[in-house]
PDB file of C-alpha atoms in Angstrom:
ATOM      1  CA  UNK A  22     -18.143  27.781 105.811  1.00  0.00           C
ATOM      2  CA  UNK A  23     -17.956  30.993 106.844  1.00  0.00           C
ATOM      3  CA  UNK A  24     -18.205  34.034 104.686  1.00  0.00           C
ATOM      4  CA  UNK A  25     -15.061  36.551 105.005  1.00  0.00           C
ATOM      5  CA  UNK A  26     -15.694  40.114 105.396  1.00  0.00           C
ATOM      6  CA  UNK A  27     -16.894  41.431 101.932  1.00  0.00           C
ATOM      7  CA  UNK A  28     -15.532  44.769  99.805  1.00  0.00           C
ATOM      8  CA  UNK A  29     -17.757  45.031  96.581  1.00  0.00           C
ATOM      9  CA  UNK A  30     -16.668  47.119  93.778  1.00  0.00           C
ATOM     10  CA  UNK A  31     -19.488  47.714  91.418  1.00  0.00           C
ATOM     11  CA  UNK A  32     -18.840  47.027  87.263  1.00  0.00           C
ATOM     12  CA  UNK A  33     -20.710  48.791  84.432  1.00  0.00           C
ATOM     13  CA  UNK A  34     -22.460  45.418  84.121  1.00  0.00           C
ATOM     14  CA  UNK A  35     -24.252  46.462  87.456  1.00  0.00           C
ATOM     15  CA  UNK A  36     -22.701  42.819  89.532  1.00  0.00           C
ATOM     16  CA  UNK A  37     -20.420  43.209  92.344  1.00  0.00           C
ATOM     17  CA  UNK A  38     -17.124  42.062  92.668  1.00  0.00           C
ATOM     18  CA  UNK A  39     -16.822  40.799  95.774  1.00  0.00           C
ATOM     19  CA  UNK A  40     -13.272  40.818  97.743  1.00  0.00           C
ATOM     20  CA  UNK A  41     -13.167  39.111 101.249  1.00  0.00           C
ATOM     21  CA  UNK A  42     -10.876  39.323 104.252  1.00  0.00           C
ATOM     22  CA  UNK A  43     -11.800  38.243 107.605  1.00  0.00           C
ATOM     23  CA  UNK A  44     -14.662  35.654 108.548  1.00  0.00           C
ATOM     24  CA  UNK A  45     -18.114  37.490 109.004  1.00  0.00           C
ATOM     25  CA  UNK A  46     -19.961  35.301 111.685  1.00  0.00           C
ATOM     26  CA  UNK A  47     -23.863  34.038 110.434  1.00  0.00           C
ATOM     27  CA  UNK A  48     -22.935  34.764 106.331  1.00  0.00           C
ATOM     28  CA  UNK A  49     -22.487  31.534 104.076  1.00  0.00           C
ATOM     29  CA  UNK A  50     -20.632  31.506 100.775  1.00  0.00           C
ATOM     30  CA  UNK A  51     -23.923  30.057  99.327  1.00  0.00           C
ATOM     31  CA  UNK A  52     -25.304  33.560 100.557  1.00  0.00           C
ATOM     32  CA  UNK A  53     -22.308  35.634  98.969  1.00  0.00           C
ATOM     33  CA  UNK A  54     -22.798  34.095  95.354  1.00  0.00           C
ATOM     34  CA  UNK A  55     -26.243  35.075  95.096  1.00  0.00           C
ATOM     35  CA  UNK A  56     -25.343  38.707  95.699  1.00  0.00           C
ATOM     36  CA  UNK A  57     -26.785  41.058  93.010  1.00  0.00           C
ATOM     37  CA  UNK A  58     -26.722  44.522  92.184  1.00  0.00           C
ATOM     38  CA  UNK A  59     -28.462  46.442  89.482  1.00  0.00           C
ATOM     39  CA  UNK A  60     -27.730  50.053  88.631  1.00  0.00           C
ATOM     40  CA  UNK A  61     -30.181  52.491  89.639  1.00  0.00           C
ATOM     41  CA  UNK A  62     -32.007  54.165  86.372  1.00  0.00           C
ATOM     42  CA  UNK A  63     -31.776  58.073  86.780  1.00  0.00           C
ATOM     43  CA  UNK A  64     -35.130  59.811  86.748  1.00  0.00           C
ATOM     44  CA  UNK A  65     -36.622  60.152  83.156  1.00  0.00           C
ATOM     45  CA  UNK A  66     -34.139  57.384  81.598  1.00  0.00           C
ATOM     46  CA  UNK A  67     -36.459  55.219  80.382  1.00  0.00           C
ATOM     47  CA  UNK A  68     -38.236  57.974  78.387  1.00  0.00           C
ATOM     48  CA  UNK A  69     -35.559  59.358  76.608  1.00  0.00           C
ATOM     49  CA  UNK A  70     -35.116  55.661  74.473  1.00  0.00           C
ATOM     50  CA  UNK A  71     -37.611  55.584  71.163  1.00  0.00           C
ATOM     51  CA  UNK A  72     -39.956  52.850  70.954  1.00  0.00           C
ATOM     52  CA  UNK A  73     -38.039  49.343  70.443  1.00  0.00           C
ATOM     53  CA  UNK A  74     -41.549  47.677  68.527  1.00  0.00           C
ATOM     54  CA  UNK A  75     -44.305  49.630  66.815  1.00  0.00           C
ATOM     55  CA  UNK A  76     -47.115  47.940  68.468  1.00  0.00           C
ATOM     56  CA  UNK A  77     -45.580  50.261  71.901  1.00  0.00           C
ATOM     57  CA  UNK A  78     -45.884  53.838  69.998  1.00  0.00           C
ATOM     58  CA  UNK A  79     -48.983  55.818  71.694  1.00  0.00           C
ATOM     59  CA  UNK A  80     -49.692  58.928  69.774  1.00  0.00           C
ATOM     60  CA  UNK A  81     -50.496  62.062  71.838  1.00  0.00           C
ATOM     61  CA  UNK A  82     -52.028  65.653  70.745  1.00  0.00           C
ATOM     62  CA  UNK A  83     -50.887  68.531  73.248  1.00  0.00           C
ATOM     63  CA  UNK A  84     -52.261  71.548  73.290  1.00  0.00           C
ATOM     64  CA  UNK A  85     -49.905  74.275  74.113  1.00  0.00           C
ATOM     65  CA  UNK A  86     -50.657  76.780  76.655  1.00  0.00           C
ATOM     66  CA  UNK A  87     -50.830  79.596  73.506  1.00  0.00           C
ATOM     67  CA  UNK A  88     -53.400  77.149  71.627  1.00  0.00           C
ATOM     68  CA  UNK A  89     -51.254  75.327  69.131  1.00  0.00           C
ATOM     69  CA  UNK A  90     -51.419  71.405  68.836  1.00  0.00           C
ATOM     70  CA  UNK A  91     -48.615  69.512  69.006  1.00  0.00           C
ATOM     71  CA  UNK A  92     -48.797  65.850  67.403  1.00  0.00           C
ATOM     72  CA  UNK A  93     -46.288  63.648  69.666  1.00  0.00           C
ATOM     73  CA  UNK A  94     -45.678  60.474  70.560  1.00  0.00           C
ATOM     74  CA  UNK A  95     -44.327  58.182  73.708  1.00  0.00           C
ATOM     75  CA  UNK A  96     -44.215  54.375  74.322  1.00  0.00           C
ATOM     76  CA  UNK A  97     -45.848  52.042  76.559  1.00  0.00           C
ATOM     77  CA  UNK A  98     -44.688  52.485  79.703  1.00  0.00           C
ATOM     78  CA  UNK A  99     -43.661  56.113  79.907  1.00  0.00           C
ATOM     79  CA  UNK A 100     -43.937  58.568  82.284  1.00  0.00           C
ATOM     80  CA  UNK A 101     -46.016  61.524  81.003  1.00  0.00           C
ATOM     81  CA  UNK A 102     -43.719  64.148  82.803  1.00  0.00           C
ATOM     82  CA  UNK A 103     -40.207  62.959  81.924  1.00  0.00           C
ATOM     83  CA  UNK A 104     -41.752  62.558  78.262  1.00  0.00           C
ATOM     84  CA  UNK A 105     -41.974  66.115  78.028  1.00  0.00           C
ATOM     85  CA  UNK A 106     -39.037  66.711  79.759  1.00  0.00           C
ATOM     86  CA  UNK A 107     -37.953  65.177  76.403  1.00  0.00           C
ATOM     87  CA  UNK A 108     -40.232  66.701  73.876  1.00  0.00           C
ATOM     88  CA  UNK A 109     -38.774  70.233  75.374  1.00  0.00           C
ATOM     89  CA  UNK A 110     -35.625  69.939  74.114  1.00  0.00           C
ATOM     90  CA  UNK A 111     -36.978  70.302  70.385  1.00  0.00           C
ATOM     91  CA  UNK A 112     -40.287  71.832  71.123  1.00  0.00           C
ATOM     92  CA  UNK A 113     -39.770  74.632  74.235  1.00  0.00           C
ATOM     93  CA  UNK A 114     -43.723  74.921  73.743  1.00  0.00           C
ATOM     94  CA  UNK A 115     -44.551  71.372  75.288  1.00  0.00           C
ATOM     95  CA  UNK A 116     -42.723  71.738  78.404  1.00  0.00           C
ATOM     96  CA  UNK A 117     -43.724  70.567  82.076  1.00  0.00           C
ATOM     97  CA  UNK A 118     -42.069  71.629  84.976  1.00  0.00           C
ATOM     98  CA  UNK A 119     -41.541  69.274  87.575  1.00  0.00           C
ATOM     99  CA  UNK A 120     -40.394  70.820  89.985  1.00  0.00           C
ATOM    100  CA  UNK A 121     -40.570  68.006  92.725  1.00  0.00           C
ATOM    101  CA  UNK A 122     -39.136  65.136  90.057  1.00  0.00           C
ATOM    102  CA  UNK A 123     -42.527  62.789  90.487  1.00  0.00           C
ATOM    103  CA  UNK A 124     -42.415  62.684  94.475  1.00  0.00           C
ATOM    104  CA  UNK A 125     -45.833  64.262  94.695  1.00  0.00           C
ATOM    105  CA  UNK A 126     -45.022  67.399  96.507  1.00  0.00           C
ATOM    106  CA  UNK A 127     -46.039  70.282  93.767  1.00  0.00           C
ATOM    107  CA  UNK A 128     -48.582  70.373  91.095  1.00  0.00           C
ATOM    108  CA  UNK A 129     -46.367  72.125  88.579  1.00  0.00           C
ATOM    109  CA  UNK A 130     -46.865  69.116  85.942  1.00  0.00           C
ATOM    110  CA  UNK A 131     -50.517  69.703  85.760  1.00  0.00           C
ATOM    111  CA  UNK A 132     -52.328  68.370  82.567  1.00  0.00           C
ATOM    112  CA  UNK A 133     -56.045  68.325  81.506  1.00  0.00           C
ATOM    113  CA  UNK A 134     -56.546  65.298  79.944  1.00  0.00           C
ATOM    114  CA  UNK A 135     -59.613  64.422  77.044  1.00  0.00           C
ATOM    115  CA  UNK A 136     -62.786  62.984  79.224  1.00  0.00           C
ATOM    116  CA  UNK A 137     -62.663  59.916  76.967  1.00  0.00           C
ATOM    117  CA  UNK A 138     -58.833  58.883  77.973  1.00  0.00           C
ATOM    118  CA  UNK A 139     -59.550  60.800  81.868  1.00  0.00           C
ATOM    119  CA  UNK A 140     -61.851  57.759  82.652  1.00  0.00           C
ATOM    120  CA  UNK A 141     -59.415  55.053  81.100  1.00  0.00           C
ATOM    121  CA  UNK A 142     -56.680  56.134  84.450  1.00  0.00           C
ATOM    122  CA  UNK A 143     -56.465  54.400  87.375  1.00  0.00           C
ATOM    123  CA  UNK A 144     -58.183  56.658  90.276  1.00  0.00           C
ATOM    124  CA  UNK A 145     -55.973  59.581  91.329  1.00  0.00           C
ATOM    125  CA  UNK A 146     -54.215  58.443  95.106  1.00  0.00           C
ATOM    126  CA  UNK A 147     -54.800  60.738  98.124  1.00  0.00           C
ATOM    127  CA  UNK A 148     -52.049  62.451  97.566  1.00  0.00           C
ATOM    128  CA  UNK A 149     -52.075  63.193  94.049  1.00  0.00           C
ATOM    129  CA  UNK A 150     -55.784  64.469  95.155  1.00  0.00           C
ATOM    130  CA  UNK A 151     -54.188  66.834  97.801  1.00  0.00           C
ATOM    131  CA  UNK A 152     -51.155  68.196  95.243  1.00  0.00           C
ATOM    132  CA  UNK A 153     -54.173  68.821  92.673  1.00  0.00           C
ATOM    133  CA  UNK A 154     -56.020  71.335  95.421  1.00  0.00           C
ATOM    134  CA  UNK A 155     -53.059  73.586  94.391  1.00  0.00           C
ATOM    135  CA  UNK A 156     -53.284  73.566  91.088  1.00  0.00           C
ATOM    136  CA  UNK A 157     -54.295  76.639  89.074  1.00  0.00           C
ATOM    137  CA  UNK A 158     -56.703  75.978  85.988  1.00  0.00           C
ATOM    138  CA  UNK A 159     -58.053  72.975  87.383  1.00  0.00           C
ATOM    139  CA  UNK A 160     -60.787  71.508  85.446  1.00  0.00           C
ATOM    140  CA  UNK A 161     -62.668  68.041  86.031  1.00  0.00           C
ATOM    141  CA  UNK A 162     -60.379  66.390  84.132  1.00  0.00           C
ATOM    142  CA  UNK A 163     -57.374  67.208  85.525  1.00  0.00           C
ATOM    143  CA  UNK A 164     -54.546  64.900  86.373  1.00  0.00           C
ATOM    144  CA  UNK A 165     -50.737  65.488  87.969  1.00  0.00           C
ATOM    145  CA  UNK A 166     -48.479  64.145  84.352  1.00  0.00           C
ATOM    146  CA  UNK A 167     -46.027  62.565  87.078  1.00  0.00           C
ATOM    147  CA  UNK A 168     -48.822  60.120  87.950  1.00  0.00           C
ATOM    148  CA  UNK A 169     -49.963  59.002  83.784  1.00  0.00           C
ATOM    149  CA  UNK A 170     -48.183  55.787  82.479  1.00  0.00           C
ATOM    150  CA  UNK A 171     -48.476  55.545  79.384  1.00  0.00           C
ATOM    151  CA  UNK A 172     -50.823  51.862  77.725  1.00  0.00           C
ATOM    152  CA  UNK A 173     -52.121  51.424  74.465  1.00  0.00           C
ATOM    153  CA  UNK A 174     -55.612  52.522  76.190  1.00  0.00           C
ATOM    154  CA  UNK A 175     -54.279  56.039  76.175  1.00  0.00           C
ATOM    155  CA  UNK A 176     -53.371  56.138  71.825  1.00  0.00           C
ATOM    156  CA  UNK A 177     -55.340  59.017  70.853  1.00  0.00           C
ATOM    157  CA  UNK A 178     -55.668  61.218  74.146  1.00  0.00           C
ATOM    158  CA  UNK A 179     -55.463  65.260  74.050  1.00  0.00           C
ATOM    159  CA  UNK A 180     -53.008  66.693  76.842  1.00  0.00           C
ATOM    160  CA  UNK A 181     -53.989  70.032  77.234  1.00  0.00           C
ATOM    161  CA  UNK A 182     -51.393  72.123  78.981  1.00  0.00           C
ATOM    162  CA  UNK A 183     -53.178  74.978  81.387  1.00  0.00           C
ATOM    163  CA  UNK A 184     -52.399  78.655  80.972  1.00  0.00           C
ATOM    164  CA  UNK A 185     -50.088  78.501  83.879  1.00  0.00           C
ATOM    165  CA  UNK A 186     -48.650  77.291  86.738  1.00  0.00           C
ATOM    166  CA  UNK A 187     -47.264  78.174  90.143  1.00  0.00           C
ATOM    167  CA  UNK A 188     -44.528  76.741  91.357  1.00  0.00           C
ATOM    168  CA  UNK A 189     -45.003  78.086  95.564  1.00  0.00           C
ATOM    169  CA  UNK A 190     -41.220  77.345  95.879  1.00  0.00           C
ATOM    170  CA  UNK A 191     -39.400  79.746  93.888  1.00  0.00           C
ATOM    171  CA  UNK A 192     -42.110  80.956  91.394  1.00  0.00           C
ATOM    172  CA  UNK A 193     -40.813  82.621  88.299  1.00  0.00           C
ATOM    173  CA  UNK A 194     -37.783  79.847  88.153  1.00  0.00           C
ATOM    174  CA  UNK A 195     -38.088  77.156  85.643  1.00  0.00           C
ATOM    175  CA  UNK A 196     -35.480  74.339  86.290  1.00  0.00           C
ATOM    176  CA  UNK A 197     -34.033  72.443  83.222  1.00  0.00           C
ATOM    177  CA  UNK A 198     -35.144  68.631  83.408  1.00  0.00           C
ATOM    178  CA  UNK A 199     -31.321  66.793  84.104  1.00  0.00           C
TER     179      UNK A 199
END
């Protein structure tokens, strides 16, 4: 059997609902039913939800870029940038710029990170590497916060944020995380 020319309409659920017409040569119904679609999670999304179990809280210390510590806390699995993106909106102190969203073109979410937790990251890729050339403050413990996932391994660790930062596109702007 032939499947007929298909018009989804995507539900909240994220599933299509599928609509054919005409016969599309090569397509099987068998094929048609085991269309999926999920929605796409907007940058940050995941971060903005609290912990669901306790055994997922990692506690954080930041340093702020005047000196103060901050005592924080994230779950497994978050993003280190788009957590501050969330801290920010209660603390302006802990903030992170961002400016390239996580696509590793900018080192305006630059962190120094406590030796003890630096060593328990994966390696830095090439181009996280390249992006941290063009950071300002760098120390040897410096990391890109777009590239740390938070794990259980990480409970503990000292984010220190560095003096400043220089965002080569439009410096002196600071976008709002959205």
């Amino acid at each position: 059997m032939l499947l007929r020319k298909i018009v989804a309409h995507a539900r909240p659920s994220g599933r299509l609902a599928l609509q054919s017409s005409a016969p599309v040569p090569g397509f099987t119904a068998s094929w048609a039913r085991s269309l999926r679609a999920t929605a796409l999670p907007c940058h940050g999304e995941y971060e903005m939800r609290d912990p669901d179990k306790p055994e997922d809280v990692v506690h954080l210390t930041v340093v702020a870029r005047d000196g103060t510590r901050h005592e924080m806390q994230g779950k497994v699995g978050d993003n280190l940038l788009y957590l501050f993106h969330r801290w920010q909106r209660t603390d302006p102190d802990v903030s992170l710029e961002g400016a390239c969203e996580a696509s590793l073109a900018c080192s305006t979410c630059h962190v120094v990170l406590s030796p003890e937790h630096f060593d328990r990251l994966p390696e830095p890729i090439e181009e996280e590497e390249d992006m941290l050339d063009l950071a300002t403050c760098l120390t040897s413990t410096s990391r890109l916060g777009c590239q740390i996932v938070l794990t259980k391994e990480l409970d503990g660790m000292e984010v220190t944020l560095p003096a400043y930062s220089r965002n080569y596109y439009v410096d002196g702007h600071v976008p709002e995380p959205h």
